Structure formats: C-alpha cells, structure tokens
Amino acid sequence: MSRAFVKENDEQGNELPERPQSPYPNHITPAGFDALHQQLQALEEAHKRMVEPVGNELIDQDAKHALERDIRYVQDRIARAIVIDPAAQPKGRVAFGATVETEDEEGTRRKFQIVGEDEADAAVGKLSWVSPLARALTDAKVGDVVIWKRPAGDLELEILSIAFPT
C-alpha cells in the first residue's frame, strides 16, 4: 500500500494557521489597550471552562485549538502595543486619537475618530490610523480640504473641527 494515502498523524490536519499580525506598529489608545486586556481575560476564561469539562463532556479539539490561537494573537497584540494618549497629542492638527468633523462637497457632515487597528469600527466612526481616510486626514487643520480616495470615487472633505479627549 502506498504511504501517499495514509495520515502520519491525526493531529497534523487539524492545525490552524496563526492569525496574521499587521505589519504596522500597534498604536492604540489607553481605552483600546484596556479592551485588549478584557478580550484576553474573556478568552482565557473560556479556555479554562473548555479544558475543565463537567462530567464526561468531550472537548471539541478544533474549538480548543481556535481559542488557543486567538489567545496567542491577543497576547501578541498586547506585547506589541504602543499606547498613545490622545489627550497628549498636539492640538490644532489631526493626529492619532483625534475626533474630526468633516463636510463633503454635497454638504454631508461626518465625524471620525482615528484609533488603533484593534479599535477600528467604521460603523461607529472609528477609523484605523492606517486606513486611507485616516491617512488623508492626518496633519490637516480646521479649514483644510483633503481628498478621500475611495473606490467609489474621490471625495473632498473640509475639516470643520478637531477635538481630543481630555
């Protein structure tokens, strides 16, 4: 019988690839850093419950491996974190942590906060500092017009206000 059709190790096929880390520095706000620690704690608690089954429960090895991979990912994000306090940023220009209000050429107003990759959530206006929009806004000051290069077409945005948390 050919060895080509025989598994050498049953575990071999079950290994999950590691979650890729961003090539950018892990800039993060203090709130984002706290959220990463809370996420790690929740993952570790879930792992503890999983490896200490009640009675004769079987452990789902695939779920266990996925959880362990997620723990390693978050631990690495924490280890690579560069906490930047938005309140310490220079005022008057858009920078990490800023909340920026803009108006486009059609009169639509939007608010964005520039945060770390782990904190980004476009649905609530939190942009990763490495996103094209955040890069277009960075270093602008009130009254400046920046070009947001989008797949749907370029859009001019005027900076109406810049605020940093206190």
C-alpha positions as a printed NumPy array, in Angstrom:
array([[  0.   ,   0.   ,   0.   ],
       [  1.29 ,   3.448,  -0.889],
       [  2.141,   5.783,   2.   ],
       [  0.679,   8.667,  -0.033],
       [ -2.812,   7.892,   1.217],
       [ -2.043,   7.315,   4.895],
       [ -2.133,  10.035,   7.508],
       [  1.045,  10.066,   9.567],
       [ -0.547,  11.995,  12.4  ],
       [ -4.234,  12.574,  13.022],
       [ -3.474,  15.96 ,  14.622],
       [ -1.481,  17.159,  11.604],
       [ -4.508,  18.097,   9.513],
       [ -6.205,  19.926,  12.388],
       [ -3.627,  22.68 ,  12.888],
       [ -4.941,  26.157,  12.283],
       [ -2.673,  28.778,  10.799],
       [ -1.781,  31.621,  13.136],
       [ -3.812,  34.808,  12.779],
       [ -1.649,  37.248,  10.841],
       [ -0.313,  40.298,  12.635],
       [ -0.396,  43.696,  10.993],
       [  2.9  ,  44.935,   9.563],
       [  2.251,  48.36 ,  11.145],
       [  3.215,  49.417,  14.682],
       [  0.365,  48.626,  17.068],
       [ -0.612,  52.18 ,  18.028],
       [ -3.531,  52.053,  20.431],
       [ -5.413,  54.362,  22.795],
       [ -5.472,  53.653,  26.541],
       [ -9.131,  52.57 ,  26.182],
       [ -8.203,  50.228,  23.34 ],
       [ -5.377,  48.76 ,  25.428],
       [ -7.825,  48.104,  28.276],
       [-10.23 ,  46.484,  25.803],
       [ -7.468,  44.134,  24.575],
       [ -6.787,  43.071,  28.168],
       [-10.51 ,  42.442,  28.715],
       [-10.648,  40.424,  25.492],
       [ -7.672,  38.33 ,  26.622],
       [ -9.26 ,  37.727,  30.017],
       [-12.517,  36.579,  28.39 ],
       [-10.641,  34.229,  26.039],
       [ -8.63 ,  32.765,  28.926],
       [-11.79 ,  32.214,  30.984],
       [-13.479,  30.498,  28.034],
       [-10.395,  28.316,  27.581],
       [-10.38 ,  27.386,  31.265],
       [-14.057,  26.362,  31.093],
       [-13.328,  24.353,  27.96 ],
       [-10.388,  22.355,  29.324],
       [-12.138,  21.631,  32.63 ],
       [-15.258,  19.887,  31.294],
       [-18.043,  18.849,  33.602],
       [-18.651,  15.137,  33.941],
       [-17.948,  13.112,  30.808],
       [-18.143,  16.031,  28.364],
       [-15.846,  15.722,  25.399],
       [-13.618,  18.637,  24.498],
       [-14.067,  19.982,  20.984],
       [-10.401,  19.944,  19.958],
       [-10.945,  22.197,  16.943],
       [-12.641,  24.824,  19.101],
       [ -9.907,  24.467,  21.72 ],
       [ -7.155,  24.993,  19.114],
       [ -9.002,  28.025,  17.685],
       [ -9.356,  29.533,  21.162],
       [ -5.664,  28.941,  21.92 ],
       [ -4.738,  30.577,  18.614],
       [ -6.904,  33.607,  19.476],
       [ -5.248,  33.868,  22.908],
       [ -1.785,  33.877,  21.295],
       [ -2.931,  36.545,  18.827],
       [ -4.274,  38.882,  21.523],
       [ -1.22 ,  38.298,  23.73 ],
       [  0.983,  39.332,  20.811],
       [ -1.163,  42.423,  20.11 ],
       [ -0.742,  43.439,  23.763],
       [  3.016,  42.797,  23.674],
       [  3.352,  44.912,  20.516],
       [  1.086,  47.727,  21.77 ],
       [  2.323,  51.31 ,  21.71 ],
       [ -0.146,  53.183,  23.897],
       [ -0.694,  56.745,  22.713],
       [ -2.691,  59.08 ,  24.911],
       [ -4.856,  61.234,  22.607],
       [ -5.003,  63.963,  25.279],
       [ -1.213,  64.368,  24.936],
       [ -1.309,  64.927,  21.164],
       [ -0.5  ,  68.39 ,  19.817],
       [ -3.686,  70.362,  19.273],
       [ -4.69 ,  72.097,  16.047],
       [ -3.865,  69.282,  13.626],
       [ -5.443,  65.896,  13.027],
       [ -3.426,  63.188,  14.775],
       [ -3.906,  59.791,  16.393],
       [ -6.881,  59.854,  18.76 ],
       [ -8.477,  62.949,  17.251],
       [-12.186,  63.187,  16.598],
       [-12.59 ,  65.03 ,  13.316],
       [-15.772,  66.532,  11.93 ],
       [-15.849,  66.92 ,   8.15 ],
       [-18.216,  68.159,   5.482],
       [-18.101,  66.898,   1.908],
       [-18.855,  68.822,  -1.274],
       [-22.513,  67.736,  -1.072],
       [-22.92 ,  69.131,   2.456],
       [-22.839,  65.765,   4.244],
       [-21.241,  66.001,   7.673],
       [-19.387,  63.11 ,   9.253],
       [-17.425,  62.537,  12.461],
       [-14.465,  60.187,  12.641],
       [-12.118,  59.219,  15.448],
       [ -8.662,  57.999,  14.494],
       [ -7.76 ,  54.97 ,  16.614],
       [ -5.658,  51.801,  16.576],
       [ -6.327,  48.902,  14.24 ],
       [ -7.763,  46.796,  17.085],
       [-10.233,  49.565,  17.973],
       [-11.42 ,  50.423,  14.466],
       [-15.148,  50.134,  13.805],
       [-16.356,  52.066,  10.765],
       [-19.992,  51.586,  11.792],
       [-19.42 ,  53.925,  14.75 ],
       [-16.942,  56.235,  13.024],
       [-13.748,  54.778,  14.48 ],
       [-11.064,  54.633,  11.791],
       [ -7.797,  52.749,  11.892],
       [ -4.879,  55.165,  11.782],
       [ -3.564,  53.265,   8.731],
       [ -6.807,  53.495,   6.732],
       [ -6.788,  55.633,   3.576],
       [ -9.243,  58.121,   5.088],
       [ -7.285,  58.491,   8.337],
       [ -4.093,  58.994,   6.339],
       [ -5.795,  61.669,   4.228],
       [ -6.991,  63.465,   7.381],
       [ -3.718,  63.234,   9.334],
       [ -1.885,  66.556,   9.76 ],
       [ -4.801,  68.584,   8.348],
       [ -6.098,  71.539,  10.314],
       [ -9.502,  73.217,  10.555],
       [-10.438,  74.764,   7.207],
       [ -8.208,  72.428,   5.162],
       [ -9.733,  70.38 ,   2.349],
       [ -8.43 ,  66.837,   1.927],
       [ -9.121,  64.29 ,  -0.785],
       [-10.535,  60.95 ,   0.36 ],
       [ -9.541,  58.46 ,  -2.346],
       [-12.318,  55.864,  -2.427],
       [-13.17 ,  53.01 ,  -4.772],
       [-16.457,  54.857,  -5.454],
       [-14.502,  57.948,  -6.481],
       [-12.571,  60.727,  -4.811],
       [-14.413,  62.919,  -2.326],
       [-13.315,  66.318,  -0.997],
       [-13.718,  66.763,   2.744],
       [-13.372,  70.055,   4.569],
       [-12.143,  69.821,   8.158],
       [-14.722,  71.569,  10.378],
       [-13.386,  70.679,  13.809],
       [-10.696,  68.677,  15.579],
       [-11.102,  67.524,  19.169],
       [ -9.051,  65.353,  21.502],
       [-10.361,  63.672,  24.641],
       [ -9.314,  65.309,  27.884]])
